XYZ file of C-alpha atoms in Angstrom:
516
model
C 0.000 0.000 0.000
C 1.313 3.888 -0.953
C 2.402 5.655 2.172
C 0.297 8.932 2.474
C 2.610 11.138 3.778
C 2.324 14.886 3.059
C 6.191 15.336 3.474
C 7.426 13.414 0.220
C 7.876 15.303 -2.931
C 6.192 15.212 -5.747
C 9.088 12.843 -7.445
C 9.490 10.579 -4.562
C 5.753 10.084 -4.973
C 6.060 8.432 -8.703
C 8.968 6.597 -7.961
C 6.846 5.146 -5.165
C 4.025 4.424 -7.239
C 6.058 3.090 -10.259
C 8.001 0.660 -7.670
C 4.639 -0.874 -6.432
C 2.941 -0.609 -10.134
C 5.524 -1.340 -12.035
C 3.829 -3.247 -14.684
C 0.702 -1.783 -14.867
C -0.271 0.231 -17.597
C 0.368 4.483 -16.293
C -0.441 6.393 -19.562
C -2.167 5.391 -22.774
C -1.886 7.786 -25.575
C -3.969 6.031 -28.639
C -1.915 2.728 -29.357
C 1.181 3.631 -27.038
C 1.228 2.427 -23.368
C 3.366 3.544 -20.970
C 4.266 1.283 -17.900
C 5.099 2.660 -14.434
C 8.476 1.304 -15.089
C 8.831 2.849 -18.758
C 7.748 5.909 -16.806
C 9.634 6.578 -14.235
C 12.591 5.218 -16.312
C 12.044 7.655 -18.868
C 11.894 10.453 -16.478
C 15.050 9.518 -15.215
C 16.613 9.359 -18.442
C 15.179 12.792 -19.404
C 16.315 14.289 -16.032
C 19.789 13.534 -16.431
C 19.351 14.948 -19.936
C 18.417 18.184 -18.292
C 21.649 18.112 -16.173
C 24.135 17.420 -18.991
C 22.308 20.365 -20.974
C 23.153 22.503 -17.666
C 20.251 22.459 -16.229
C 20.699 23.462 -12.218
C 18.486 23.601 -8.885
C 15.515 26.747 -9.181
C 15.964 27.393 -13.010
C 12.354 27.704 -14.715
C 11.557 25.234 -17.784
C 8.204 25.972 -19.777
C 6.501 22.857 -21.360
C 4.515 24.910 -24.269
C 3.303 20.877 -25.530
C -0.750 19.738 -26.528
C -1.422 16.757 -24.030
C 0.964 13.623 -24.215
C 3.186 11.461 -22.816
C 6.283 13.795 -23.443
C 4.381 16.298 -21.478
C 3.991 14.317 -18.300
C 7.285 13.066 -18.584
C 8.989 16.345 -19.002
C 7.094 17.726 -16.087
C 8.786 15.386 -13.613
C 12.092 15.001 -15.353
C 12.187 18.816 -14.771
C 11.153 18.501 -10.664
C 13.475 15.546 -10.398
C 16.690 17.819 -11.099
C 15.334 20.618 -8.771
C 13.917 22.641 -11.363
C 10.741 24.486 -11.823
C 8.065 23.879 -14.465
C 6.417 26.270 -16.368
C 3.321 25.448 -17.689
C 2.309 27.265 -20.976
C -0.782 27.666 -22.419
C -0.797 26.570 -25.986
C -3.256 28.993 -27.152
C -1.731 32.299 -25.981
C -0.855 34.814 -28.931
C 3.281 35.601 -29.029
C 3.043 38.353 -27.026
C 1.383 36.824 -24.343
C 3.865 34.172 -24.138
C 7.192 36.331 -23.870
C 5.829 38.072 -21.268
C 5.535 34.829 -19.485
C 8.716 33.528 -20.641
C 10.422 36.887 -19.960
C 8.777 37.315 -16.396
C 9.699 33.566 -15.051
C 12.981 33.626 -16.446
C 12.676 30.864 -18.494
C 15.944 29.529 -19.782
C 14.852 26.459 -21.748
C 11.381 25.466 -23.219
C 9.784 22.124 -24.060
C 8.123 22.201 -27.034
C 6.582 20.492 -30.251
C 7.435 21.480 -34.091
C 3.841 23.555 -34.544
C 5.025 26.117 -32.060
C 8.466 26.625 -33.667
C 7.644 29.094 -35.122
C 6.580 31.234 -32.387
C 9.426 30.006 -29.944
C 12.042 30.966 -32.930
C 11.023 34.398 -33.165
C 10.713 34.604 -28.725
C 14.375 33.048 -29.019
C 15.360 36.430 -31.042
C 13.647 38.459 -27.964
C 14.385 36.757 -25.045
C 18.310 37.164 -23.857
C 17.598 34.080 -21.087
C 16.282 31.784 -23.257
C 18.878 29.846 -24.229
C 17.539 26.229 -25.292
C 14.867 25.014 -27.121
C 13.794 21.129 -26.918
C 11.721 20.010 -29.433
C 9.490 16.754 -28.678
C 9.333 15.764 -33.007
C 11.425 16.825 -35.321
C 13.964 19.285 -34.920
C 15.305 22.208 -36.674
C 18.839 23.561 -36.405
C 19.732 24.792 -33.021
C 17.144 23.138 -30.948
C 17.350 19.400 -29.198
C 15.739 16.323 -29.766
C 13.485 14.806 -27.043
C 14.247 12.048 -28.019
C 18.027 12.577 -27.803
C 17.888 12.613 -24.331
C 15.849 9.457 -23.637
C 18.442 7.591 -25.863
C 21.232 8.308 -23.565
C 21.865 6.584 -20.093
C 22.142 8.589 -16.725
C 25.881 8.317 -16.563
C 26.635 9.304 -12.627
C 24.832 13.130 -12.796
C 23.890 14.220 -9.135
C 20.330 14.970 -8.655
C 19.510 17.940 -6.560
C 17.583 17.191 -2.986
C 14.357 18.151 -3.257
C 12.291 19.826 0.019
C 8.732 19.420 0.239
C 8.799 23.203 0.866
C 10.167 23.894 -2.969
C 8.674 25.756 -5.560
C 7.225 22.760 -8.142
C 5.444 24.864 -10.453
C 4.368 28.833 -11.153
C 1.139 28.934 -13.215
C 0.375 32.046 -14.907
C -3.129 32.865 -13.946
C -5.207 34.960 -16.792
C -6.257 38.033 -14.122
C -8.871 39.868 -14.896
C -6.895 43.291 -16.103
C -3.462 43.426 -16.893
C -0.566 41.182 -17.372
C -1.062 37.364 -15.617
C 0.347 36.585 -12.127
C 2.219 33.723 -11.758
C 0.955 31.333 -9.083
C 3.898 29.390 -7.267
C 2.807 25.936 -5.795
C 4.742 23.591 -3.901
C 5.354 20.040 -3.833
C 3.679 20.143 -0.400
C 0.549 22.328 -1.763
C 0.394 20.033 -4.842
C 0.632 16.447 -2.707
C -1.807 17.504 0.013
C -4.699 18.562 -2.614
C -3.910 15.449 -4.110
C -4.475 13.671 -0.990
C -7.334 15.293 0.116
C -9.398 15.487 -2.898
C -8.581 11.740 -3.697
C -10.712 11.113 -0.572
C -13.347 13.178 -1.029
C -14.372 12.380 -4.537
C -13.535 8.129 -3.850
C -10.900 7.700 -6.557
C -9.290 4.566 -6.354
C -5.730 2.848 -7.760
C -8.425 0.420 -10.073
C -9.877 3.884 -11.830
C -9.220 4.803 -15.156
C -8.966 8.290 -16.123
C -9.297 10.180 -19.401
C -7.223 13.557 -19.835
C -9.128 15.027 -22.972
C -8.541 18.814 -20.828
C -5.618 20.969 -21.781
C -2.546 19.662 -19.453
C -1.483 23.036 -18.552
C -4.535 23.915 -16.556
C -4.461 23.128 -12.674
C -7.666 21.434 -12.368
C -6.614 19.239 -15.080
C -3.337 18.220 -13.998
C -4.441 17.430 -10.332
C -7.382 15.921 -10.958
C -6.063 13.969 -14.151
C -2.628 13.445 -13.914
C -0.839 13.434 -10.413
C -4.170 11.773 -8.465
C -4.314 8.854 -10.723
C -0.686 8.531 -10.602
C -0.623 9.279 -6.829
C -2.779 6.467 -6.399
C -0.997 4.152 -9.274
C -4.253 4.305 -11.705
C -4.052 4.088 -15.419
C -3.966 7.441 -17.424
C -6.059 7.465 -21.126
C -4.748 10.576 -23.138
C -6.300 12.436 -25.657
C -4.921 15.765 -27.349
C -8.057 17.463 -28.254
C -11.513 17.011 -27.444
C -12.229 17.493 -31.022
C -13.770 15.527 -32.972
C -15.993 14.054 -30.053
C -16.382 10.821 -31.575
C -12.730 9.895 -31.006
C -13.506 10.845 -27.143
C -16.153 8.475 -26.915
C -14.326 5.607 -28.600
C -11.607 6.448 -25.911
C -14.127 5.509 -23.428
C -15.251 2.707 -24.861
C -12.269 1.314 -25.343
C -10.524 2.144 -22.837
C -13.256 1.236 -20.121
C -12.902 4.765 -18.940
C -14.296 4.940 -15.126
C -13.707 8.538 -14.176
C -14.483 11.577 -16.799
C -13.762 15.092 -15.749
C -14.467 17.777 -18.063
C -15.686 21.292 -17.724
C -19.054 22.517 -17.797
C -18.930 23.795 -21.467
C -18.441 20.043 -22.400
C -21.724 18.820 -20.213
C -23.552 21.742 -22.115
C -22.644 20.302 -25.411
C -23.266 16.333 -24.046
C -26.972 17.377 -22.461
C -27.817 19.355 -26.010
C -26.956 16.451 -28.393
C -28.822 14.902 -31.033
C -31.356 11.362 -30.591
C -28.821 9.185 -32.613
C -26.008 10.260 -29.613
C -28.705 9.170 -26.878
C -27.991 5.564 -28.316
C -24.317 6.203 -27.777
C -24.644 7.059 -24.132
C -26.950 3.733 -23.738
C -24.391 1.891 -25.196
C -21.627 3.598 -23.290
C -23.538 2.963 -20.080
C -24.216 -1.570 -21.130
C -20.664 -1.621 -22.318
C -18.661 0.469 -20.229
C -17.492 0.728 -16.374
C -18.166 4.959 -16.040
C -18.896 5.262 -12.940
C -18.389 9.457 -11.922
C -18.481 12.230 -13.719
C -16.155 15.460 -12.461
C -17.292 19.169 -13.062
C -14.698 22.105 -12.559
C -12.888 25.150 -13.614
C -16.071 27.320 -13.833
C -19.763 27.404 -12.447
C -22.196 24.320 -13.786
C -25.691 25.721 -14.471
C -28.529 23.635 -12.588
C -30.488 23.489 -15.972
C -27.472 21.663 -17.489
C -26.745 18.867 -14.467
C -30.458 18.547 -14.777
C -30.252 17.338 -18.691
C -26.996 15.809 -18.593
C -28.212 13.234 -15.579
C -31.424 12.585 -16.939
C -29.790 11.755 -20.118
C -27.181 9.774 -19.460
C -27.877 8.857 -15.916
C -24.407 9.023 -14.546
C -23.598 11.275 -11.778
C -21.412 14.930 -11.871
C -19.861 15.911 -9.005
C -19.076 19.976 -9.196
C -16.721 21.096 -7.260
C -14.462 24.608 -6.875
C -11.368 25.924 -6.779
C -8.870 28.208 -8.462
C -5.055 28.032 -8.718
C -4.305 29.452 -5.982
C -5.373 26.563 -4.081
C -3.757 24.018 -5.616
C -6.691 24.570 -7.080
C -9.187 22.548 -5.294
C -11.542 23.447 -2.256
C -14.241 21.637 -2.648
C -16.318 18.925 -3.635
C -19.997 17.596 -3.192
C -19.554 14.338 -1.719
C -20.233 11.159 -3.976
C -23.485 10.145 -2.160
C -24.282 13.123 -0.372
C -24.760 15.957 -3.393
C -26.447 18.949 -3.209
C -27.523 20.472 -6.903
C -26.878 24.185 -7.065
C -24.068 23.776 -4.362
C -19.628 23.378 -5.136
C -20.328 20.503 -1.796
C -17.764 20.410 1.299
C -14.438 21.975 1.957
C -11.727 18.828 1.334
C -9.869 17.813 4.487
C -7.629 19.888 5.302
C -9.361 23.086 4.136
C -10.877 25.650 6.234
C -13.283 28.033 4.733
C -15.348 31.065 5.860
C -17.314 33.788 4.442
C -16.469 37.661 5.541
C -18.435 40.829 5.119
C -16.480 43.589 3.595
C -14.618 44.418 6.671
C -13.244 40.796 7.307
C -15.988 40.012 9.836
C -16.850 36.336 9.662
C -20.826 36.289 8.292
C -23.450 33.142 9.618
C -24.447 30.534 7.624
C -26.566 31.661 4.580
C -24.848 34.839 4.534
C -23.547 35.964 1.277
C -19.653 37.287 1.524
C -16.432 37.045 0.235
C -15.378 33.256 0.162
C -11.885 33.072 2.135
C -9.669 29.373 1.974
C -7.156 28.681 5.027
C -4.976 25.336 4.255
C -2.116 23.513 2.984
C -3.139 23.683 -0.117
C -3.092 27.473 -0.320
C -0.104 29.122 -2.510
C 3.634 30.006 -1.547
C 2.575 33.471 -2.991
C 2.760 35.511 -6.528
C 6.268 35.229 -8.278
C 7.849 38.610 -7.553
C 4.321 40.295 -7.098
C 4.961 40.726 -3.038
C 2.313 43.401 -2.915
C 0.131 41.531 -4.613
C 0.596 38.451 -2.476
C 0.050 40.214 0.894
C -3.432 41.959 -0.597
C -4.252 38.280 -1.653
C -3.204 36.546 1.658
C -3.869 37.702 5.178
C -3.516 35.747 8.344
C -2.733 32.644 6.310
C -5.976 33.042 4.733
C -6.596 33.425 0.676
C -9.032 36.057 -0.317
C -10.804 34.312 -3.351
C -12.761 37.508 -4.579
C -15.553 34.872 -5.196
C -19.001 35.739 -3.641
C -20.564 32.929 -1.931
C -22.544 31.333 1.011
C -22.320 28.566 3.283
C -25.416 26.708 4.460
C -25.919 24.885 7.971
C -24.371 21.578 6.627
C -21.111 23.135 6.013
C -21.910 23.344 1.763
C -20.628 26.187 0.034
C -22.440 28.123 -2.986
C -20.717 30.425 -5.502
C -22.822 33.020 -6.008
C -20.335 35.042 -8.354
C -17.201 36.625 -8.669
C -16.783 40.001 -6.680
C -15.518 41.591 -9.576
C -18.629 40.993 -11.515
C -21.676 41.721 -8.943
C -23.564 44.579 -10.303
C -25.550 47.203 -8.323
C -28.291 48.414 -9.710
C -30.096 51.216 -7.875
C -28.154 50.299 -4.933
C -29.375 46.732 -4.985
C -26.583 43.943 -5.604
C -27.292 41.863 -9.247
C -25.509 38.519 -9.323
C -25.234 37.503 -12.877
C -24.991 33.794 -12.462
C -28.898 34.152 -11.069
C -29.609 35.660 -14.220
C -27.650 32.928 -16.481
C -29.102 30.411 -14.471
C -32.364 31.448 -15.547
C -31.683 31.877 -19.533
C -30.578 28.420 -19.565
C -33.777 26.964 -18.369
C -35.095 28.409 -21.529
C -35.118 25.616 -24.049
C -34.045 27.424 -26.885
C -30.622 28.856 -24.910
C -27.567 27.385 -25.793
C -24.808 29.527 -23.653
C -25.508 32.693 -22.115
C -23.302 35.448 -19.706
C -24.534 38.534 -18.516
C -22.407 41.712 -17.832
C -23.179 44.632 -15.640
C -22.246 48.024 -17.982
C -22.487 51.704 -16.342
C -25.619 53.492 -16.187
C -26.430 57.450 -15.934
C -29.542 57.119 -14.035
C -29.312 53.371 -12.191
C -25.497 53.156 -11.682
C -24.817 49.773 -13.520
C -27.562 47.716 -15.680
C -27.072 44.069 -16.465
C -26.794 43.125 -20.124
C -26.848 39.777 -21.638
C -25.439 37.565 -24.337
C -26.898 34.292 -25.248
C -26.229 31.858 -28.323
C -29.138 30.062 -29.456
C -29.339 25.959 -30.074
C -29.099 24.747 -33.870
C -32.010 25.449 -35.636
C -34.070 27.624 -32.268
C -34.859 31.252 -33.171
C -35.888 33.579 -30.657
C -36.195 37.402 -30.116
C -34.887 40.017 -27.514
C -38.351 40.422 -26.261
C -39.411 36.869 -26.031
C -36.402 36.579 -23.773
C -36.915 38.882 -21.419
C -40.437 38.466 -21.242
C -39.007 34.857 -20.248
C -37.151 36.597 -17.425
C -39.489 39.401 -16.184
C -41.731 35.995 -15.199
C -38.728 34.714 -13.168
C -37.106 38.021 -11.595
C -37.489 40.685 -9.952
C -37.808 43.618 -12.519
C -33.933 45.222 -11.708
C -32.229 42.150 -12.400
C -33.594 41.821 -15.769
C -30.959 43.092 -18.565
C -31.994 46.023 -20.537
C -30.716 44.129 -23.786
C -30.250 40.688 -24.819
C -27.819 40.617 -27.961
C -27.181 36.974 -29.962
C -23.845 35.683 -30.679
C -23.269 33.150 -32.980
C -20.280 32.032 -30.119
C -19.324 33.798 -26.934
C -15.787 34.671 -26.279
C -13.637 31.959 -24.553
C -11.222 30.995 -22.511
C -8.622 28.163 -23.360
C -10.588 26.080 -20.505
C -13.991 26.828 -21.867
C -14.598 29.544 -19.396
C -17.037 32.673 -20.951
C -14.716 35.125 -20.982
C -16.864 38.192 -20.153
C -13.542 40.645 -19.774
C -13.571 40.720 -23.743
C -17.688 41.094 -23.649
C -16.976 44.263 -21.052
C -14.062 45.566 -23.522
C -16.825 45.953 -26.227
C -18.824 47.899 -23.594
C -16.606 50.676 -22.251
C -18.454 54.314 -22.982
């Protein structure tokens, strides 16, 4: 049996699992599988790699990859000498990347042939970065991936490795301005690991499919380092597009544990008869046994379909990167719809007025998280850190409640409450309302500034394939369900709302389009 000790590193944790699981089966990307030995071997390899390339204790190393094997493999090669692993996401433009690259420090990058081209020209702009390794074929003055798993370690010292130590910074999107970089620990990393393996019942016989972009945290706890805490089998897929290839995964690789974001439910609740057949099928033929919401609010209407249609359970939980990320979780058999469940162990949380009072259950307030899972700080943002921490307590800037039985609900980010008249508008109520229209597809609602009422809400909603509807019919739909200041004095129809690389509506860019 795995030890569960806090204390060990993130590194001493695989090699743990890969001595005890040696020959079972840790990642399977398409026809490729992976053993825990071929794992942690290959990590090895790749770590002593890193050394002979110069690679010492603290330097940064981004991993700008789509999701595979190289990716997990890199991650802990780069932990295993000491190093700190920069997670990029893919679909940042050039400039948002160098400031990234530029602010961490980043000396080498791991990366794949389609992003060449924007690493050469960063190369040309950033002094530090010095090395490029390139997992697929190379170009002249880069390094092969595969180079440095075809070499043996030949006597390189490994650096000692603290619990304490910086693992990871992840660059956080903010909502104005440049992104903050979020530094976890091993020890944050390992004890939300811990904790959220018990609360959601994962298991070393589960079998997990990563279809989420690696580079997000809710992805890579809840899809990478808990299976392989646990020594559980790993299914990878790159994209989520086309769908069909997803489900096959499933299928055939008697998935047990899904975890996707609520975009992806939307899309599963909302498709067509002939895919009702699949889900039947997927159901007779295949061991699913949990579904896993996260990385932004699931709208009741939408648990409501997807259940009833494929009758499989989502747990929705919270949490943001700063915590590792996760906070909480609605228990396996004790849900409550509408709620993000119980803090995991380990977690304290409590809800404060504006002035830092502590408010009773039911009480809405600022959500604040207290744990081991909570952040070493903001990479050189000191100022930042201490407005973000107090008392060893992170301020989430998330609006939310806690009910008698300890559940939390988000009722929105502070950023976004509106106040109309005087009178606080949360737009998730509002959202939560357009999608129980049946013609609704997506929706978000943004408060915009208002001569005579302060702020008004307005909304944006995308309409199903095929559903037509009008501005009026909407909000005739909503002045039946809310009180009259909460409904938005326009409705406008997208053909697609603006995104986020983890399917989160980004409503900055909808406010951008709103400034007067």
């Amino acid at each position: 049996m795995l030890m569960e000790n806090k204390l060990m590193t993130l590194t001493e944790r695989l090699e743990e699992s890969c001595r005890i699981y040696s020959k079972k089966d840790a990642l399977i990307f398409g026809k490729r599988r992976i053993t825990y030995r071929q794992l942690n071997s290959q990590v090895t390899t790749v770590s002593y790699g890193l050394i002979r390339l110069g690679i010492k204790k603290g330097e940064k190393i981004a991993i700008l990859l789509k999701n595979c094997p190289e990716y997990i493999v890199s991650y802990f090669a780069i932990l295993k000498v000491g190093g700190i692993a920069i997670p990029l996401n893919f679909m940042l433009k050039e400039e948002e990347l160098k400031y990234i690259l530029d602010n961490a420090e980043v000396s080498t990058t791991i990366t794949s042939p389609e992003f060449m081209p924007t690493i050469n020209r960063l190369k040309l702009r950033l002094e530090r970065l010095k090395q490029v390794i390139v997992v697929g074929e190379t170009t002249p003055c880069t390094i092969n991936f595969s180079d440095l798993l075809s070499k043996s370690p030949s006597g390189e010292k490994v650096s000692a490795l603290k619990p304490d130590n910086v693992a990871a910074i992840l660059y956080t999107s903010g909502t104005t301005g440049h992104p903050k970089g979020v530094m976890l620990t091993h020890k944050n990393l390992i004890s939300n690991v811990i904790s959220s393996i018990k609360a959601i019942k994962f298991t070393k016989k589960d079998r997990f499919l990563c279809l989420l972009p690696m580079f997000h945290s809710f992805t890579w706890m809840a899809c990478v380092l808990a299976p392989l805490y646990l020594g559980a089998s790993i299914a990878i897929v790159e994209s989520v597009k086309p769908f069909g290839k997803v489900i096959r995964n499933i299928i055939r690789n008697r998935i047990t544990v899904f975890v996707a974001i609520p975009a992806i439910y939307n899309v599963l609740s909302n498709i067509p008869v002939p895919m009702i057949l699949v889900s039947r099928l997927l159901k007779i033929v295949n061991p699913l046994r949990i579904c896993v919401s996260g990385a932004a609010s699931l709208a009741l209407e939408v648990l409501r379909k997807f259940e009833e249609k494929f009758r499989i359970p989502i747990l929705e939980g919270y949490g943001l990167t700063e915590a590792s990320p996760v906070v909480s979780i609605n228990p396996p058999k004790k849900r409550k719809p509408g709620s993000v469940g119980l803090p995991i162990a380990g977690v304290e949380v409590k809800i404060v007025d504006e002035d830092g009072n502590q408010l009773p259950p039911n009480k809405e307030g600022e959500l604040l998280v207290k744990g081991e899972n909570v952040m070493k700080g903001y990479y050189k943002l000191p100022e930042e850190t201490k407005k973000t921490i107090k008392d060893d307590w992170l301020y989430t800037g998330d609006i939310a409640k806690i009910d008698e039985d300890g559940y939390i609900y988000i009722v929105d980010r502070k950023k976004d409450m509106i106040i109309v008249r005087g009178l606080n508008v949360y737009p998730r109520e509002i959202e939560e309302v357009l999608y129980q229209n049946t013609k609704v597809a997506e929706a978000a609602v943004i408060g915009v500034k208002d001569e005579l009422r302060g702020e008004v809400p307005i909304g944006y909603v995308t309409l199903k394939e095929g559903e037509k509807a009008t501005k009026g019919e909407l909000i005739r739909f909503l002045r039946e369900r809310l009180a009259s200041y909460k409904v938005p004095r326009t409705i406008e129809f997208r053909d697609s709302l603006p995104k986020t690389s983890t399917g989160k509506i980004l409503k900055r860019a909808l406010r951008k389009e709103n400034v007067i």
